Short mmCIF file of C-alpha atoms in Angstrom, two decimals:
data_model
loop_
_atom_site.label_atom_id
_atom_site.label_comp_id
_atom_site.label_asym_id
_atom_site.label_seq_id
_atom_site.Cartn_x
_atom_site.Cartn_y
_atom_site.Cartn_z
CA UNK A 178 0.00 0.00 0.00
CA UNK A 179 1.44 3.41 -0.97
CA UNK A 180 2.25 5.85 1.81
CA UNK A 181 0.05 8.96 1.75
CA UNK A 182 2.04 12.20 1.62
CA UNK A 183 1.69 15.43 3.60
CA UNK A 184 0.88 17.29 0.38
CA UNK A 185 -1.97 14.88 -0.35
CA UNK A 186 -3.36 15.38 3.15
CA UNK A 187 -3.25 19.17 2.87
CA UNK A 188 -4.85 19.05 -0.57
CA UNK A 189 -7.67 16.90 0.82
CA UNK A 190 -8.16 19.25 3.76
CA UNK A 191 -8.77 22.11 1.34
CA UNK A 192 -12.18 20.51 0.82
CA UNK A 193 -13.01 20.99 4.52
CA UNK A 194 -14.61 24.36 5.20
CA UNK A 195 -15.13 26.16 8.47
CA UNK A 196 -18.95 25.89 8.69
CA UNK A 197 -19.32 29.47 9.94
CA UNK A 198 -16.68 31.24 7.85
CA UNK A 199 -17.35 29.26 4.64
CA UNK A 200 -13.69 29.01 3.70
CA UNK A 201 -11.17 26.17 3.61
CA UNK A 202 -9.49 25.44 6.93
CA UNK A 203 -6.20 25.28 5.02
CA UNK A 204 -6.69 28.73 3.48
CA UNK A 205 -7.60 30.08 6.95
CA UNK A 206 -4.37 28.62 8.43
CA UNK A 207 -6.40 26.49 10.83
CA UNK A 208 -4.25 23.41 10.15
CA UNK A 209 -1.29 23.69 12.52
CA UNK A 210 0.41 20.34 12.02
CA UNK A 211 0.16 17.13 9.99
CA UNK A 212 1.99 13.93 10.87
CA UNK A 213 1.89 10.57 9.11
CA UNK A 214 3.11 7.28 10.51
CA UNK A 215 2.35 3.80 9.21
CA UNK A 216 -0.70 5.05 7.36
CA UNK A 217 -2.12 6.86 10.40
CA UNK A 218 -2.64 10.59 9.79
CA UNK A 219 -2.53 12.89 12.82
CA UNK A 220 -3.87 16.42 12.31
CA UNK A 221 -3.72 19.30 14.77
CA UNK A 222 -6.28 21.96 13.86
CA UNK A 223 -6.86 25.32 15.52
CA UNK A 224 -10.33 26.65 16.37
CA UNK A 225 -10.98 30.37 16.23
CA UNK A 226 -12.29 30.46 19.81
CA UNK A 227 -12.22 28.06 22.73
CA UNK A 228 -15.98 27.65 22.94
CA UNK A 229 -16.49 27.06 19.22
CA UNK A 230 -20.05 25.66 18.91
CA UNK A 231 -19.17 23.64 15.81
CA UNK A 232 -15.97 21.97 17.00
CA UNK A 233 -17.49 18.48 16.62
CA UNK A 234 -18.61 19.28 13.07
CA UNK A 235 -15.12 20.43 12.13
CA UNK A 236 -13.49 17.36 13.66
CA UNK A 237 -15.91 14.99 11.95
CA UNK A 238 -15.43 16.70 8.57
CA UNK A 239 -11.64 16.33 8.84
CA UNK A 240 -11.90 12.67 9.78
CA UNK A 241 -14.39 11.83 7.02
CA UNK A 242 -12.38 13.57 4.31
CA UNK A 243 -9.05 12.01 5.23
CA UNK A 244 -10.44 8.49 5.55
CA UNK A 245 -11.29 8.62 1.85
CA UNK A 246 -7.62 9.04 0.90
CA UNK A 247 -5.93 5.91 -0.49
CA UNK A 248 -3.31 4.60 1.90
CA UNK A 249 -4.89 6.04 5.05
CA UNK A 250 -5.37 3.38 7.74
CA UNK A 251 -6.49 5.71 10.52
CA UNK A 252 -7.10 9.37 11.39
CA UNK A 253 -6.43 11.20 14.64
CA UNK A 254 -7.60 14.79 15.08
CA UNK A 255 -6.70 17.09 17.95
CA UNK A 256 -8.23 20.55 18.28
CA UNK A 257 -6.47 23.54 19.79
CA UNK A 258 -7.30 27.25 19.92
CA UNK A 259 -5.74 30.10 17.97
CA UNK A 260 -3.57 32.65 19.74
CA UNK A 261 -4.50 36.34 19.60
CA UNK A 262 -1.94 36.90 16.86
CA UNK A 263 -3.28 33.99 14.82
CA UNK A 264 -6.86 35.29 15.18
CA UNK A 265 -5.79 38.73 13.98
CA UNK A 266 -4.11 37.16 10.97
CA UNK A 267 -7.28 35.19 10.19
CA UNK A 268 -9.43 38.32 10.48
CA UNK A 269 -7.03 40.08 8.11
CA UNK A 270 -7.55 37.30 5.57
CA UNK A 271 -11.33 37.56 5.86
CA UNK A 272 -11.20 41.34 5.39
CA UNK A 273 -8.99 41.16 2.34
CA UNK A 274 -5.79 41.96 4.19
CA UNK A 275 -7.21 44.76 6.36
CA UNK A 276 -8.05 44.73 10.06
CA UNK A 277 -10.11 47.91 9.75
CA UNK A 278 -13.83 47.53 10.61
CA UNK A 279 -14.70 49.50 7.47
CA UNK A 280 -13.39 46.61 5.38
CA UNK A 281 -15.44 43.89 6.98
CA UNK A 282 -18.34 43.69 4.55
CA UNK A 283 -17.68 43.36 0.86
CA UNK A 284 -21.08 44.80 -0.07
CA UNK A 285 -20.19 48.18 1.45
CA UNK A 286 -18.37 49.01 -1.80
CA UNK A 287 -19.95 49.82 -5.18
CA UNK A 288 -17.92 46.96 -6.70
CA UNK A 289 -19.56 44.42 -4.41
CA UNK A 290 -20.92 41.28 -6.11
CA UNK A 291 -23.75 41.13 -3.54
CA UNK A 292 -27.14 42.51 -4.51
CA UNK A 293 -28.88 44.24 -1.60
CA UNK A 294 -32.71 44.27 -1.48
CA UNK A 295 -34.56 46.03 1.33
CA UNK A 296 -38.12 44.85 1.96
CA UNK A 297 -40.33 47.72 3.10
CA UNK A 298 -43.91 48.55 3.94
CA UNK A 299 -45.68 51.73 4.91
CA UNK A 300 -47.45 50.14 7.89
CA UNK A 301 -47.21 47.13 10.14
CA UNK A 302 -49.31 44.00 9.79
CA UNK A 303 -49.04 43.52 6.03
CA UNK A 304 -46.75 40.48 6.27
CA UNK A 305 -43.47 42.13 5.31
CA UNK A 306 -41.31 39.80 7.43
CA UNK A 307 -43.24 36.77 6.20
CA UNK A 308 -42.55 37.84 2.62
CA UNK A 309 -38.86 38.40 3.41
CA UNK A 310 -38.39 34.93 4.93
CA UNK A 311 -40.25 33.04 2.22
CA UNK A 312 -38.49 34.96 -0.56
CA UNK A 313 -35.15 34.14 1.05
CA UNK A 314 -36.00 30.43 1.19
CA UNK A 315 -37.31 30.43 -2.40
CA UNK A 316 -34.17 32.17 -3.66
CA UNK A 317 -31.97 29.76 -1.71
CA UNK A 318 -33.85 26.80 -3.19
CA UNK A 319 -33.13 28.28 -6.62
CA UNK A 320 -29.42 28.01 -5.84
CA UNK A 321 -28.55 31.55 -4.77
CA UNK A 322 -26.47 32.32 -1.68
CA UNK A 323 -28.67 34.40 0.63
CA UNK A 324 -28.32 36.50 3.77
CA UNK A 325 -30.97 38.28 5.86
CA UNK A 326 -30.56 41.31 8.13
CA UNK A 327 -33.50 41.72 10.50
CA UNK A 328 -33.48 45.52 10.64
CA UNK A 329 -36.87 45.67 12.37
CA UNK A 330 -35.11 46.11 15.71
CA UNK A 331 -38.20 46.94 17.78
CA UNK A 332 -40.41 44.30 16.18
CA UNK A 333 -37.95 41.57 15.20
CA UNK A 334 -39.53 38.30 14.10
CA UNK A 335 -37.13 36.72 11.61
CA UNK A 336 -35.54 34.33 14.19
CA UNK A 337 -38.89 32.76 15.09
CA UNK A 338 -40.05 32.57 11.48
CA UNK A 339 -36.89 30.67 10.51
CA UNK A 340 -36.74 28.58 13.68
CA UNK A 341 -33.37 30.06 14.65
CA UNK A 342 -32.10 30.70 18.16
CA UNK A 343 -28.76 30.94 19.90
CA UNK A 344 -26.04 33.55 20.04
CA UNK A 345 -23.66 34.38 17.20
CA UNK A 346 -19.96 33.57 17.53
CA UNK A 347 -17.77 36.65 18.00
CA UNK A 348 -14.12 36.57 16.92
CA UNK A 349 -12.36 39.68 18.21
CA UNK A 350 -15.39 41.94 17.54
CA UNK A 351 -16.17 40.27 14.23
CA UNK A 352 -19.65 38.71 14.44
CA UNK A 353 -20.45 35.46 12.63
CA UNK A 354 -24.13 35.29 11.57
CA UNK A 355 -26.27 32.31 12.46
CA UNK A 356 -27.36 30.05 9.63
CA UNK A 357 -30.44 28.02 8.71
CA UNK A 358 -30.64 25.85 5.60
CA UNK A 359 -27.80 27.81 4.02
CA UNK A 360 -29.34 31.25 4.79
CA UNK A 361 -27.13 33.51 6.92
CA UNK A 362 -29.09 35.63 9.39
CA UNK A 363 -28.43 38.47 11.84
CA UNK A 364 -31.07 39.87 14.20
CA UNK A 365 -31.15 41.77 17.46
CA UNK A 366 -33.18 38.81 18.69
CA UNK A 367 -29.96 36.75 18.87
CA UNK A 368 -28.43 39.25 21.30
CA UNK A 369 -31.27 39.48 23.83
CA UNK A 370 -31.85 37.12 26.78
CA UNK A 371 -35.25 36.09 25.37
CA UNK A 372 -37.55 37.09 22.51
CA UNK A 373 -39.95 38.81 24.89
CA UNK A 374 -37.35 41.40 25.90
CA UNK A 375 -38.31 44.94 24.86
CA UNK A 376 -35.84 47.05 22.88
CA UNK A 377 -36.13 50.67 24.06
CA UNK A 378 -33.56 52.68 22.12
CA UNK A 379 -33.33 56.16 20.68
CA UNK A 380 -32.13 56.98 17.18
CA UNK A 381 -28.33 57.03 17.67
CA UNK A 382 -28.23 53.54 19.22
CA UNK A 383 -30.56 52.26 16.52
CA UNK A 384 -28.24 53.71 13.87
CA UNK A 385 -25.22 52.05 15.48
CA UNK A 386 -27.00 48.68 15.62
CA UNK A 387 -27.86 48.74 11.93
CA UNK A 388 -24.37 49.81 10.86
CA UNK A 389 -22.94 47.06 13.09
CA UNK A 390 -25.14 44.44 11.38
CA UNK A 391 -23.88 45.69 8.02
CA UNK A 392 -20.24 46.43 8.73
CA UNK A 393 -19.16 44.23 11.63
CA UNK A 394 -20.88 40.96 10.73
CA UNK A 395 -18.83 38.61 8.55
CA UNK A 396 -21.27 37.90 5.74
CA UNK A 397 -18.55 36.46 3.54
CA UNK A 398 -17.56 37.50 0.06
CA UNK A 399 -19.79 35.01 -1.75
CA UNK A 400 -23.35 36.22 -1.05
CA UNK A 401 -25.49 36.68 -4.15
CA UNK A 402 -28.33 38.50 -2.39
CA UNK A 403 -28.72 40.18 0.99
CA UNK A 404 -32.35 40.79 2.02
CA UNK A 405 -32.99 43.44 4.68
CA UNK A 406 -36.29 43.35 6.55
CA UNK A 407 -37.11 46.98 7.36
CA UNK A 408 -39.34 48.23 10.16
CA UNK A 409 -42.62 49.67 8.89
CA UNK A 410 -42.74 53.34 8.02
CA UNK A 411 -40.15 55.87 6.89
CA UNK A 412 -38.05 56.51 10.00
CA UNK A 413 -34.39 56.29 10.98
CA UNK A 414 -33.58 52.79 9.74
CA UNK A 415 -34.35 53.30 6.01
CA UNK A 416 -32.36 56.54 6.07
CA UNK A 417 -29.39 54.80 7.72
CA UNK A 418 -29.51 52.01 5.15
CA UNK A 419 -29.72 54.42 2.23
CA UNK A 420 -26.66 56.26 3.52
CA UNK A 421 -24.69 53.09 4.27
CA UNK A 422 -25.73 51.03 1.23
CA UNK A 423 -26.34 53.48 -1.62
CA UNK A 424 -26.52 50.61 -4.13
CA UNK A 425 -29.48 48.96 -2.34
CA UNK A 426 -32.84 48.40 -4.06
CA UNK A 427 -36.33 48.23 -2.53
CA UNK A 428 -39.33 45.94 -2.70
CA UNK A 429 -42.59 47.32 -1.25
CA UNK A 430 -45.10 44.98 0.42
CA UNK A 431 -48.76 45.96 0.70
CA UNK A 432 -52.17 44.41 1.12
CA UNK A 433 -54.99 45.14 -1.36
CA UNK A 434 -57.04 47.64 0.63
CA UNK A 435 -56.68 51.36 -0.16
CA UNK A 436 -55.60 52.30 3.37
CA UNK A 437 -52.55 50.03 3.17
CA UNK A 438 -51.78 51.04 -0.41
CA UNK A 439 -51.77 54.75 0.41
CA UNK A 440 -49.35 54.22 3.29
CA UNK A 441 -47.12 51.89 1.24
CA UNK A 442 -46.89 54.61 -1.38
CA UNK A 443 -45.14 56.81 1.21
CA UNK A 444 -42.45 54.15 1.70
CA UNK A 445 -41.87 54.15 -2.04
CA UNK A 446 -41.68 57.96 -2.09
CA UNK A 447 -39.09 57.79 0.69
CA UNK A 448 -36.99 55.46 -1.47
CA UNK A 449 -37.25 57.95 -4.30
CA UNK A 450 -35.97 60.77 -2.09
CA UNK A 451 -32.88 58.79 -1.02
CA UNK A 452 -32.20 57.55 -4.59
CA UNK A 453 -33.13 53.94 -3.87
CA UNK A 454 -34.69 52.18 -6.85
CA UNK A 455 -38.00 50.37 -6.24
CA UNK A 456 -37.88 47.00 -7.99
CA UNK A 457 -41.57 46.28 -7.66
CA UNK A 458 -44.61 45.64 -5.48
CA UNK A 459 -45.64 42.46 -3.67
CA UNK A 460 -49.33 42.27 -2.75
CA UNK A 461 -49.85 40.03 0.28
CA UNK A 462 -53.15 38.54 1.54
CA UNK A 463 -54.62 39.00 -1.94
CA UNK A 464 -57.43 36.47 -1.64
CA UNK A 465 -58.63 33.47 0.32
CA UNK A 466 -59.71 30.15 -1.15
CA UNK A 467 -61.68 27.97 1.26
CA UNK A 468 -61.05 24.77 -0.72
CA UNK A 469 -59.46 23.71 -4.00
CA UNK A 470 -61.79 24.75 -6.81
CA UNK A 471 -63.75 27.15 -4.61
CA UNK A 472 -64.06 30.76 -5.83
CA UNK A 473 -61.52 33.19 -4.31
CA UNK A 474 -62.78 35.55 -1.62
CA UNK A 475 -61.19 39.01 -1.66
CA UNK A 476 -61.31 39.72 2.05
CA UNK A 477 -59.22 42.92 1.90
CA UNK A 478 -60.47 44.16 -1.44
CA UNK A 479 -58.92 43.65 -4.83
CA UNK A 480 -56.31 45.24 -7.07
CA UNK A 481 -54.54 47.52 -4.59
CA UNK A 482 -51.08 46.18 -5.38
CA UNK A 483 -51.59 46.64 -9.11
CA UNK A 484 -52.84 50.22 -8.60
CA UNK A 485 -49.77 51.03 -6.49
CA UNK A 486 -47.46 49.51 -9.10
CA UNK A 487 -49.09 51.58 -11.83
CA UNK A 488 -48.83 54.76 -9.75
CA UNK A 489 -45.12 54.17 -9.21
CA UNK A 490 -44.38 52.90 -12.70
CA UNK A 491 -42.95 49.59 -11.43
CA UNK A 492 -44.07 45.98 -11.92
CA UNK A 493 -46.39 44.02 -9.67
CA UNK A 494 -44.05 41.16 -8.77
CA UNK A 495 -46.75 38.88 -7.44
CA UNK A 496 -49.91 38.34 -5.39
CA UNK A 497 -49.67 36.11 -2.32
CA UNK A 498 -52.94 34.46 -1.20
CA UNK A 499 -54.10 34.14 2.39
CA UNK A 500 -53.32 30.66 3.69
CA UNK A 501 -53.47 29.49 7.33
CA UNK A 502 -50.35 27.40 6.60
CA UNK A 503 -48.36 30.62 6.17
CA UNK A 504 -49.18 31.68 9.74
CA UNK A 505 -48.66 28.19 11.10
CA UNK A 506 -45.29 27.91 9.40
CA UNK A 507 -44.18 31.30 10.68
CA UNK A 508 -45.03 30.36 14.25
CA UNK A 509 -43.30 26.97 13.95
CA UNK A 510 -40.17 28.30 12.24
CA UNK A 511 -40.92 26.42 9.01
CA UNK A 512 -41.79 28.72 6.08
CA UNK A 513 -44.56 27.57 3.77
CA UNK A 514 -42.15 27.45 0.84
CA UNK A 515 -40.49 24.55 2.68
CA UNK A 516 -43.48 22.80 4.25
CA UNK A 517 -46.05 23.12 1.42
CA UNK A 518 -43.96 23.65 -1.72
CA UNK A 519 -46.88 22.91 -4.09
CA UNK A 520 -49.38 25.24 -2.43
CA UNK A 521 -50.60 28.34 -4.29
CA UNK A 522 -48.83 30.56 -1.74
CA UNK A 523 -45.49 28.77 -2.12
CA UNK A 524 -45.76 28.93 -5.90
CA UNK A 525 -46.51 32.66 -5.64
CA UNK A 526 -43.42 33.23 -3.50
CA UNK A 527 -41.29 31.34 -6.02
CA UNK A 528 -42.76 33.47 -8.79
CA UNK A 529 -41.88 36.67 -6.94
CA UNK A 530 -38.36 35.39 -6.26
CA UNK A 531 -37.83 34.57 -9.94
CA UNK A 532 -39.11 37.98 -11.03
CA UNK A 533 -36.83 39.67 -8.50
CA UNK A 534 -33.82 37.89 -9.95
CA UNK A 535 -34.95 38.94 -13.43
CA UNK A 536 -35.22 42.55 -12.28
CA UNK A 537 -31.91 42.48 -10.41
CA UNK A 538 -29.69 39.73 -11.85
CA UNK A 539 -26.98 38.28 -9.65
CA UNK A 540 -23.45 39.32 -10.47
CA UNK A 541 -22.14 35.85 -11.21
CA UNK A 542 -18.40 35.46 -11.14
#
């Protein structure tokens, strides 16, 4: 049996990614030492922090990859922890050679490959967060790499809707977003002791929180789309985002009734004033169908989303029907796009996601 070489081991380990940083453990200098004796490969790998929540995943990935190498009779993995100097070097790699906080997020620059879409509404209760979550899942299922910022700091709901809890890993003030089904997520809900805790902040702290979520969270350099769930209305958060992410685009969510449409129009006018392009309108709760084949019931009226789209000169991206499974899925942390993929609502979300990508194509490459 041929003896496996150190070079072969390192080449194989390039296939092992840090599950939070989404880069090879070799490229991140997390492999400290490799020893080979009588076909037994011993690897010493370094974790970014001592309490790394995914240490078992990393160890298992190393073992599984090396066992597939011809000539390997056994694998031994020991895990250590990076020194401060090693962590700083890793952070420099992730920021493109800079340790400055301003370099942390690739999409802060006009050359960024990441498309940023803010999801807005004029008023609360129209299902804006529900639309954000289901669009994210639909886009991820289509193969795009997706992130979500829950910018609705006072009324955060994205963690529950995705079934996410826990605290993000922090590496020397660089925050690693939590992840669900390949979707990277950051919310103030991850930083509070429980989801019932009230957030009582004035404008300057709110501004700092949003800029932290944008600039100090390691979103990676491979995101295709970043969706940002705005709070309702036209207050501080949209203005902060427009200043921080001038290349962002907006989607406006409304329900059919005139009262909601008139308020949603103000959100679109706000986007116009800060030079943020509106990609289109999503009408939520468009109709209810009691049973397959039954006539639709227009509980909140009809045609409001189309009227708003015509007023603004933008397309109506889609109409999402009322479905109890949407509410049930949101409460259970399982979006309807996942649980009932063939339902009219799920198909409508997929349609909106496809039209969004048509309107704002990913920068592949």
